[in-house]
C-alpha positions as CSV (number, residue, x, y, z in Angstrom):
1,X,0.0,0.0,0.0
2,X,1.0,3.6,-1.1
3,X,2.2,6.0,2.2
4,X,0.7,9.0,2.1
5,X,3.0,11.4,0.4
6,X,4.6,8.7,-1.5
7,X,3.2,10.2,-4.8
8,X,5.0,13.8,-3.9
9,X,8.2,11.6,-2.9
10,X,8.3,10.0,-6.6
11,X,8.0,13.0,-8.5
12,X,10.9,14.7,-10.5
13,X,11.9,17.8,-9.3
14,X,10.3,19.8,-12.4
15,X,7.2,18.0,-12.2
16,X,7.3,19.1,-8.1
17,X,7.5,22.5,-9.5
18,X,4.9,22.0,-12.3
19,X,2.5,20.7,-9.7
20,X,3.4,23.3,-7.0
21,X,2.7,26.1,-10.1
22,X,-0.8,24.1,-11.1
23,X,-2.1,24.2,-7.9
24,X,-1.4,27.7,-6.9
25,X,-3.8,28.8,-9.4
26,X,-6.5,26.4,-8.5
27,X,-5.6,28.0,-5.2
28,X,-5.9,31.4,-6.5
29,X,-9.8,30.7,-7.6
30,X,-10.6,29.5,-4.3
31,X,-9.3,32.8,-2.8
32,X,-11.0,34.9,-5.5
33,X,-14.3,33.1,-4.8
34,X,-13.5,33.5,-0.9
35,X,-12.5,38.1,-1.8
36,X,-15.8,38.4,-3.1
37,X,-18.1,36.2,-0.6
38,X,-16.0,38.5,2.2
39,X,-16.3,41.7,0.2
40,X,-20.2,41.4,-0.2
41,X,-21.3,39.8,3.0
42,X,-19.6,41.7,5.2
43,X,-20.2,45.3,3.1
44,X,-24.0,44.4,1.7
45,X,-24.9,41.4,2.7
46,X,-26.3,38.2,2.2
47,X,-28.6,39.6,-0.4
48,X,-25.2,41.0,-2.6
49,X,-23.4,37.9,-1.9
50,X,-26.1,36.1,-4.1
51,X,-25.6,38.6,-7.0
52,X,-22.3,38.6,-7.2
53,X,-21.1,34.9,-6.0
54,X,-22.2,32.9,-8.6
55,X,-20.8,35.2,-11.3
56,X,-17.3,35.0,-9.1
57,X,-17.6,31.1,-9.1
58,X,-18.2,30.9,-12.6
59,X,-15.1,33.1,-13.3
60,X,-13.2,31.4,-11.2
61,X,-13.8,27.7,-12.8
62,X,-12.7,28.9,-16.2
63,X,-10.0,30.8,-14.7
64,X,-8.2,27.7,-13.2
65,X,-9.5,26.0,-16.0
66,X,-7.4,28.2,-18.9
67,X,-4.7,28.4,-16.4
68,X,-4.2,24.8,-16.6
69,X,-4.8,24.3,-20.0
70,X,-1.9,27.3,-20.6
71,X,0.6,25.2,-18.1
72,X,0.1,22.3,-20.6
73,X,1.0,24.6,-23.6
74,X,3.8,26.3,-21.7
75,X,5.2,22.5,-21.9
76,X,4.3,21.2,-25.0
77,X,1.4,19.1,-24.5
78,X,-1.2,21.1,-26.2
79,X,-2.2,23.9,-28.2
80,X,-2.5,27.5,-26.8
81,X,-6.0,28.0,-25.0
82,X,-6.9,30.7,-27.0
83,X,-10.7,30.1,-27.2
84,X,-10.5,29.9,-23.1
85,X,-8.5,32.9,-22.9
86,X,-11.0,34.7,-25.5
87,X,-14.0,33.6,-23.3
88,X,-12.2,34.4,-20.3
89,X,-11.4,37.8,-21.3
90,X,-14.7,38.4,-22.3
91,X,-16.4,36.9,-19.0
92,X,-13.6,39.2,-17.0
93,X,-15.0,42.6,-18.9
94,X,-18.6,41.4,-18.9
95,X,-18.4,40.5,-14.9
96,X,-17.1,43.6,-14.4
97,X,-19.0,45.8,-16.2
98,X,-22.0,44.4,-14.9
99,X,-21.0,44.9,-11.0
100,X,-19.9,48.7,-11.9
101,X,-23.4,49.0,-13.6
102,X,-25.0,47.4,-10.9
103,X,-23.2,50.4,-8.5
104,X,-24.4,52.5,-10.7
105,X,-28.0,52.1,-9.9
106,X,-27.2,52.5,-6.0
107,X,-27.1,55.7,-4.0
108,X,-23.3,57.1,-3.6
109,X,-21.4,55.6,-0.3
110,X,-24.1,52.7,0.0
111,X,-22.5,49.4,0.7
112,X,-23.4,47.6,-2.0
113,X,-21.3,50.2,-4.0
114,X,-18.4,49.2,-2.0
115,X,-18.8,45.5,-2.8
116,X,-18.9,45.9,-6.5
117,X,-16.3,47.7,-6.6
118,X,-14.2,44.9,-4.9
119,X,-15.7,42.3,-7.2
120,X,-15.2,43.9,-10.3
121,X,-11.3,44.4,-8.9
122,X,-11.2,40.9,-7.9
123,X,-12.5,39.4,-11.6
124,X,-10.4,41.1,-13.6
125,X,-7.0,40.9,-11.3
126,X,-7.2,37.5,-11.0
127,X,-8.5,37.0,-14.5
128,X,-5.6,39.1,-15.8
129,X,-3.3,36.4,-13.7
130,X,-4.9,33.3,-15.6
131,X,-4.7,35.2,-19.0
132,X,-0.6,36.1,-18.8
133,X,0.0,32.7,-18.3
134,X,-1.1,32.0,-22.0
135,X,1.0,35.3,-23.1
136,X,4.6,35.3,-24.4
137,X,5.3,38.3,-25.7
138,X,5.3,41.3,-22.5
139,X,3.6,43.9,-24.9
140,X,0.9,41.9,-25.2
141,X,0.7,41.1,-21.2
142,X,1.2,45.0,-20.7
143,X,-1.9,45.6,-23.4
144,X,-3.9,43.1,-21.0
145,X,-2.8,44.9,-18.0
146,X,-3.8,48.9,-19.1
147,X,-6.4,47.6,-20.9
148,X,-8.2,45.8,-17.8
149,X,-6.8,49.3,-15.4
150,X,-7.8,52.1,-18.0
151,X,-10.8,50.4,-19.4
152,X,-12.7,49.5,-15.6
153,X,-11.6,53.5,-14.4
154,X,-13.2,54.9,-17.4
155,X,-16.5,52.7,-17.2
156,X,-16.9,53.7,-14.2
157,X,-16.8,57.4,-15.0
158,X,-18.9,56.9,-17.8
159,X,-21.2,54.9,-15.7
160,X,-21.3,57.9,-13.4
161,X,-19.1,57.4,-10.4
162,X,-17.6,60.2,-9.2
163,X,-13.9,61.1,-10.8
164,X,-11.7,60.3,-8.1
165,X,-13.6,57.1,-7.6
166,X,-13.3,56.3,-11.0
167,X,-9.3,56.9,-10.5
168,X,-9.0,55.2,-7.5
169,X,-10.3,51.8,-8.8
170,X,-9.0,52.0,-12.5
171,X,-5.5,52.8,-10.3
172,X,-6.1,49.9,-8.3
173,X,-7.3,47.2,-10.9
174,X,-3.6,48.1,-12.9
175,X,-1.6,47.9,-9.9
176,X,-3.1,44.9,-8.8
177,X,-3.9,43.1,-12.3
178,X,0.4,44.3,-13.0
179,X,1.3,41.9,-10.0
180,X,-0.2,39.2,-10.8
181,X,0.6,39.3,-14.5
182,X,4.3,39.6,-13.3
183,X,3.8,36.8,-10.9
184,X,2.2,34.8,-13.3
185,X,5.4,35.6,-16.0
186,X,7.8,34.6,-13.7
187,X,6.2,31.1,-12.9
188,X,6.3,30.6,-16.0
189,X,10.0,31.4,-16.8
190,X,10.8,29.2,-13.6
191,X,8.8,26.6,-14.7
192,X,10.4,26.3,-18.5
193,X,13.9,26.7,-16.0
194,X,13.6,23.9,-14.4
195,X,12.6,21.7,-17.5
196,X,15.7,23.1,-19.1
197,X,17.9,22.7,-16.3
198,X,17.0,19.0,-16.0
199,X,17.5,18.6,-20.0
200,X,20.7,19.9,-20.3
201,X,21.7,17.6,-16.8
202,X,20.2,14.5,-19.0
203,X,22.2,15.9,-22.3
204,X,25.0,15.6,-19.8
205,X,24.7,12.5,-18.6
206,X,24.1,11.6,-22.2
207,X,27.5,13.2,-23.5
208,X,29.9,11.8,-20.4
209,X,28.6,8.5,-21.5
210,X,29.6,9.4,-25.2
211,X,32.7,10.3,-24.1
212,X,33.3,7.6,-22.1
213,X,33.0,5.3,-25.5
214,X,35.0,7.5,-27.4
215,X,37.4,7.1,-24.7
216,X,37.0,3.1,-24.6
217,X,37.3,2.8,-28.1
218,X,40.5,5.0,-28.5
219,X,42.2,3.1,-25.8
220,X,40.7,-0.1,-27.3
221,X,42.4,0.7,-31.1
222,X,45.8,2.0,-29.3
223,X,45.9,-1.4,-27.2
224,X,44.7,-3.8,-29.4
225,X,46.1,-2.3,-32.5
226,X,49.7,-2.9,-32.3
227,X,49.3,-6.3,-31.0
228,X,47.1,-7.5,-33.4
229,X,49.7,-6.2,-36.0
230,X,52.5,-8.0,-34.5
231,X,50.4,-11.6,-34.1
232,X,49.5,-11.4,-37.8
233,X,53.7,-11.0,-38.7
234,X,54.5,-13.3,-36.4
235,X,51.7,-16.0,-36.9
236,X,52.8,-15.5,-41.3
237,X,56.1,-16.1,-40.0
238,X,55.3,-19.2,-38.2
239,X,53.4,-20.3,-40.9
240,X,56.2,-19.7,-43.4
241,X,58.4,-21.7,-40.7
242,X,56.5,-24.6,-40.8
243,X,56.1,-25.3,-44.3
244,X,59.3,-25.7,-44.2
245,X,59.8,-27.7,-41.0
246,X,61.6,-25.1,-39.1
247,X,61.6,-25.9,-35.5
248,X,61.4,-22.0,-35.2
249,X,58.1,-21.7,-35.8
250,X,57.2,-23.5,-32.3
251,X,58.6,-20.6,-30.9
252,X,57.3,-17.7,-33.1
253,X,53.8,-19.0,-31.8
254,X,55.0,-18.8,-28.4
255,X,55.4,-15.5,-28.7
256,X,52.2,-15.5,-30.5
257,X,50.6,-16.7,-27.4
258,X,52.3,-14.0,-25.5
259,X,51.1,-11.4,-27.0
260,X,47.5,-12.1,-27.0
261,X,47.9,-12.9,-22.8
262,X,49.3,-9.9,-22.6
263,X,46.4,-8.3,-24.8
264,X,44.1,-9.3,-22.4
265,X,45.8,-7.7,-19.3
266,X,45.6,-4.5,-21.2
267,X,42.0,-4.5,-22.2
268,X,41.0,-5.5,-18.9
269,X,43.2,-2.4,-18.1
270,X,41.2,-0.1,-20.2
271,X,37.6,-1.6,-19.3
272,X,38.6,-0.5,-15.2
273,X,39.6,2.7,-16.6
274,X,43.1,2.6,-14.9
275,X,46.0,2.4,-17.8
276,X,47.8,4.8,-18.6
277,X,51.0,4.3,-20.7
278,X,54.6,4.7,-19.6
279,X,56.9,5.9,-22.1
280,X,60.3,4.5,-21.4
281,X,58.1,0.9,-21.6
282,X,56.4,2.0,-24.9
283,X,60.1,3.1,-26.4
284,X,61.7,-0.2,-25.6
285,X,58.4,-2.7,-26.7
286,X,58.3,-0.2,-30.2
287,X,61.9,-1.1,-30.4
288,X,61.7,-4.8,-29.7
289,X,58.6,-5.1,-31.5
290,X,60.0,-3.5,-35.0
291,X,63.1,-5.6,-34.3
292,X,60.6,-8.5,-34.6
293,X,59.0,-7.3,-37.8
294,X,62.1,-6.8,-39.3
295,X,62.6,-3.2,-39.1
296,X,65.8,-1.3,-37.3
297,X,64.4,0.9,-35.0
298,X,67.5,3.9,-33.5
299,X,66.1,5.1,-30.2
300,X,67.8,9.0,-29.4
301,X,66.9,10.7,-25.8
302,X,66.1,9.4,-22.4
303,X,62.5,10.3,-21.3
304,X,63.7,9.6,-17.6
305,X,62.8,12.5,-15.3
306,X,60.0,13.5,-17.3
307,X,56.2,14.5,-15.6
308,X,54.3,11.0,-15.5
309,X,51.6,12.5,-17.4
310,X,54.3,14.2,-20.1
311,X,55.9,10.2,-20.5
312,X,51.3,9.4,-20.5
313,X,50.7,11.4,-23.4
314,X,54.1,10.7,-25.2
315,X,53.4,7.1,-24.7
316,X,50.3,6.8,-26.5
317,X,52.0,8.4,-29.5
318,X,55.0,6.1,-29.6
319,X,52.3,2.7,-30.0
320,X,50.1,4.3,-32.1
321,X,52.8,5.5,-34.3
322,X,54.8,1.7,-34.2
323,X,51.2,0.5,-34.7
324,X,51.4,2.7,-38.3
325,X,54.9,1.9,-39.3
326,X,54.1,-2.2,-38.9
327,X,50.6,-1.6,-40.8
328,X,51.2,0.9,-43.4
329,X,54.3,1.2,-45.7
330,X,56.7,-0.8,-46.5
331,X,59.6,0.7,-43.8
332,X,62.6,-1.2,-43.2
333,X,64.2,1.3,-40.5
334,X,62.5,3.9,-38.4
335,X,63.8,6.7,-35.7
336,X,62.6,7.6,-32.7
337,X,63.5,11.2,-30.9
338,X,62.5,12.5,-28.1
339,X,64.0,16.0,-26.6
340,X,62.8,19.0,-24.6
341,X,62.9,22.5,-26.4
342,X,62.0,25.7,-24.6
343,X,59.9,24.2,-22.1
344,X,58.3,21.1,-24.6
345,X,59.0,17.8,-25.2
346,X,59.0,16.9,-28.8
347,X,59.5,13.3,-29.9
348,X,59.2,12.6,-33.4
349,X,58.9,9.4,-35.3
350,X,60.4,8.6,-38.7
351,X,60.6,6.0,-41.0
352,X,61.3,5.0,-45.0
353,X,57.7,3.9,-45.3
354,X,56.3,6.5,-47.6
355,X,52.7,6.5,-47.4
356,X,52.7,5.2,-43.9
357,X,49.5,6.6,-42.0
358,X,49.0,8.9,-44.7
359,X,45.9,8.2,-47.3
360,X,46.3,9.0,-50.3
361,X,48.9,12.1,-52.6
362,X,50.0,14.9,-50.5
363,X,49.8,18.1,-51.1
364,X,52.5,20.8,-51.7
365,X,55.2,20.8,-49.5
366,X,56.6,23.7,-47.6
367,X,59.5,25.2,-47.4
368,X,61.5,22.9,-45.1
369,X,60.4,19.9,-47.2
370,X,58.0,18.2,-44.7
371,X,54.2,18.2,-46.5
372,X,51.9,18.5,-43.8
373,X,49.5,15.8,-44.9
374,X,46.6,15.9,-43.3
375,X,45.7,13.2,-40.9
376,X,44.5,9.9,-42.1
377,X,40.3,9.2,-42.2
378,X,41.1,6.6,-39.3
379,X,40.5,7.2,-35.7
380,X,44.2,6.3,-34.6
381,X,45.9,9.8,-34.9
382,X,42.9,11.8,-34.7
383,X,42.5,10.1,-31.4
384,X,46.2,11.0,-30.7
385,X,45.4,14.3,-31.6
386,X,42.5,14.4,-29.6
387,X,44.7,13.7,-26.5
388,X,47.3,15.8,-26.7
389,X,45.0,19.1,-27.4
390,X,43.5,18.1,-24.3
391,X,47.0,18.5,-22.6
392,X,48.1,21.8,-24.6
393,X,50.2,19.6,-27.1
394,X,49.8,19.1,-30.7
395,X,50.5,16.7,-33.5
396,X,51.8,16.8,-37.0
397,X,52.0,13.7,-39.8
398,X,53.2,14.2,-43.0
399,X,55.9,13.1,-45.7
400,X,59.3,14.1,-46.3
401,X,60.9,14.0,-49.1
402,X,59.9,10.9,-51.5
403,X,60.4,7.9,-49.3
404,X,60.1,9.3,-45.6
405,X,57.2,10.0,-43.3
406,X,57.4,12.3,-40.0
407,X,54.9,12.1,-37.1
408,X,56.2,14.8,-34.2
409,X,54.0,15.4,-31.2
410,X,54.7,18.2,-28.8
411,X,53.5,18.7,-25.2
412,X,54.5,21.1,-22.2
413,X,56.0,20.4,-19.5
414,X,53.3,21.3,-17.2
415,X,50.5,19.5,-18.3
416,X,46.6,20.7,-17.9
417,X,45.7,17.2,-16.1
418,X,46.2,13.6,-16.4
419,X,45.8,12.0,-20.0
420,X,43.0,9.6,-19.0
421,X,41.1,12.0,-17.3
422,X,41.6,14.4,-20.1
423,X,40.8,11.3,-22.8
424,X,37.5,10.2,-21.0
C-alpha cells in the first residue's frame, strides 16, 4: 500500500515545480471566490453575496481551468487555450462591467457600491493572472494589463461614479492586475527553467557517456592495434616456418601466445579505466617489436625525469605510431626522438615507409620539405590528436621528401591534467 505522500516523494523535481505552479492557481480561484463572498457579505450582505457569488464562481472555474490548460501549452502538450483565454477575457469585462453597472444604480457611499467595486477588482486581477500565463510576448501582457486598469476607471466614470472614484479603482485594478501578471510571467519562466535545467543535466549524462565510448574505443584501437599487427607477422612467420619444417616456428607461436595474454591484461586495463602508458616501456616494446618485424628501430633521448603524465601522453603516440609503421608502408628502419625545447618535449617518429598513416597524394610541401599531410580518415591519430589538445600539445604527420614519413607530437612540460582524465 502507497504511504501517504509517496506520490509527492516519486516526483521529478520539475514536475514538483509544475505541480506546486498548477495548484497555486486552482488555489488562487478559491481565494478569489473566498474576496468576493467576504467583500459582499460583510459590506452588503447576504442579499449582494447572491448577485455577485455565482458570477465570481463561474469566473473562477474557467479561470483555473485556462490556467491549466496554458501550463500544458507552456510544456508542450497542447495547443494554446486561445478560445479559453477569449471567453475568459470576455467573462472578466462582462463580470465587471455588470458589478460597476450594478453600483451604478445605487445611492453614492451605499454598501453595495463598495462590494462591486471589490468584485469587479477581484475578476479582472485574477483573470488578468490566468490570462498572462497564456501570453509570451510582454507587450501583449502589458496591453492586458492597461487595458483591464484604464478600461474598468473609465466605465466607471462613464457609468457615473464620481472622478476620483473612478481613478482610484482604475488605479487599483492596474496595480493589482500588474502583479499578478508579473507573478504569473515569472512562474512561467521558472517553470520552463527547471525543464531546461534538467534537459541539459540529462544531455550531460548523455555526453559523459559518449565520451566515455570514445574514450573506450581510442584506448581499445591503441591497445589492441599494435598487438594484433605483430600476431598477424609473427603467426605468417610461423606459418612460413612450418612449411618448411623449421623448429622456429614453435617458438614464433609462443610468442604469438604472449602477445595475446598480454592483450588481455591490457583491455581489462582499459575496461577498469586505470591504464595509462609509460613511455620509457612503450620506447623499448616499439623497439623490440620493430626488431621482430624486421625493421631497425635507433632510439635517441632518455624520457627519464620526465612529468608522468608528459611520459602518458608521449606514450600513446609512440604505440600508435609503431602501430602505423608495422601496418602501413613498407619501412625497413624507423627513428625515434625525443628531446625538450623551450619548455616542450617533442618526440618525433620517422621511418622510409612512404605513405605510412597517410591516405592517399599529399599536397605541396613547404619550405622545409616536410608536407603537412593531413591526418589519415582513421581514428588512430585523430585520437592522438584528440589527446594531446587536451593536454596543450599538438600533433603533426606528413611526408618528407619521397620515401620518408614524419609524425612529431609536442607537449609542455606542465600539463593541464592527467591523459586519462583528459581522454575520458
Amino acid at each position: 500500500m502507497r504511504r501517504p505522500g509517496g506520490w509527492w516523494r516519486g516526483k521529478s523535481t520539475p514536475a514538483k515545480v509544475e505541480t506546486y505552479t498548477r495548484w497555486s492557481y486552482h488555489f488562487f480561484g478559491l481565494v478569489e471566490i473566498a474576496t468576493v463572498v467576504l467583500a459582499t457579505a460583510g459590506m452588503a450582505g447576504p442579499t449582494a453575496s447572491a448577485v455577485f457569488l455565482p458570477a465570481a464562481c463561474a469566473h473562477a472555474a474557467l479561470s483555473m481551468l485556462t490556467a491549466s490548460r496554458a501550463l500544458d501549452w507552456l510544456r508542450g502538450r497542447r495547443g494554446r487555450p486561445v478560445r479559453l483565454m477569449w471567453a475568459l477575457g470576455a467573462l472578466s469585462a462582462a463580470v465587471a462591467t455588470g458589478a460597476l453597472a450594478l453600483i451604478a444604480t445605487e445611492p453614492r457611499g451605499s454598501d453595495i457600491a463598495g462590494a462591486g467595486v471589490s468584485a469587479a477588482g477581484t475578476v479582472l486581477i485574477f483573470g488578468t493572472g490566468a490570462l498572462a500565463l497564456g501570453m509570451r510576448e510582454r507587450r501583449k501582457v502589458g496591453a492586458l494589463v492597461a487595458g483591464f486598469g484604464l478600461g474598468s476607471g473609465c466605465v466607471a466614470a462613464l457609468l457615473g461614479m464620481p472622478a476620483a472614484t473612478a481613478f482610484f479603482t482604475g488605479c487599483w485594478i492596474l496595480v493589482g492586475a500588474a502583479l499578478l501578471a508579473f507573478t504569473s510571467m515569472f512562474s512561467a519562466w521558472l517553470l520552463n527553467s527547471v525543464f531546461e535545467l534538467d534537459e541539459a543535466r540529462e544531455t550531460r549524462a548523455r555526453l559523459a557517456v559518449a565520451e566515455e565510448r570514445l574514450r573506450f574505443g581510442r584506448d581499445l584501437h591503441d591497445v589492441i592495434g599494435r598487438n594484433l599487427a605483430v600476431m598477424a607477422l609473427k603467426s605468417e612467420l610461423a606459418v612460413q616456418l612450418a612449411r618448411r619444417e623449421r623448429p622456429e616456428a614453435v617458438e614464433q607461436m609462443i610468442e604469438v601466445q604472449r602477445i595475446a595474454q598480454e592483450s588481455q591484461r591490457e583491455v581489462r586495463d582499459v575496461v577498469r579505466g586505470y591504464r595509462e602508458a609509460d613511455l620509457e616501456a612503450e620506447l623499448a616494446g616499439a623497439r623490440g617489436v620493430l626488431a621482430a618485424a624486421g625493421i631497425d628501430c635507433e632510439v635517441t633521448g632518455r624520457p627519464a625525469g620526465l612529468p608522468p603524465r608528459v611520459q602518458s601522453a608521449l606514450g600513446w603516440v609512440v604505440r600508435e605510431a609503431t602501430t602505423n609503421v608495422l601496418r602501413h608502408g613498407d619501412a625497413t628502419w624507423c627513428a625515434v626522438t625525443v628531446r625538450t625545447v623551450e619548455g616542450r618535449v617533442v618526440l618525433t617518429v620517422e621511418n622510409d615507409g612512404a605513405g605510412g598513416g597517410d591516405g592517399g597524394d599529399p599536397p605541396a610541401g613547404g619550405a622545409d620539405g616536410t608536407v603537412r599531410a593531413p591526418l589519415p580518415g582513421g581514428s588512430g591519430l585523430a585520437g592522438l590528436r584528440e589527446r594531446l589538445a587536451a593536454v596543450g600539445g599538438r600533433l603533426e604527420a606528413g611526408r618528407v621528401g619521397e620515401d620518408r614519413f614524419r609524425l612529431t607530437a609536442e607537449v609542455p612540460l606542465a600539463t593541464d591534467g592527467p591523459v586519462g582524465e583528459a581522454a575520458s
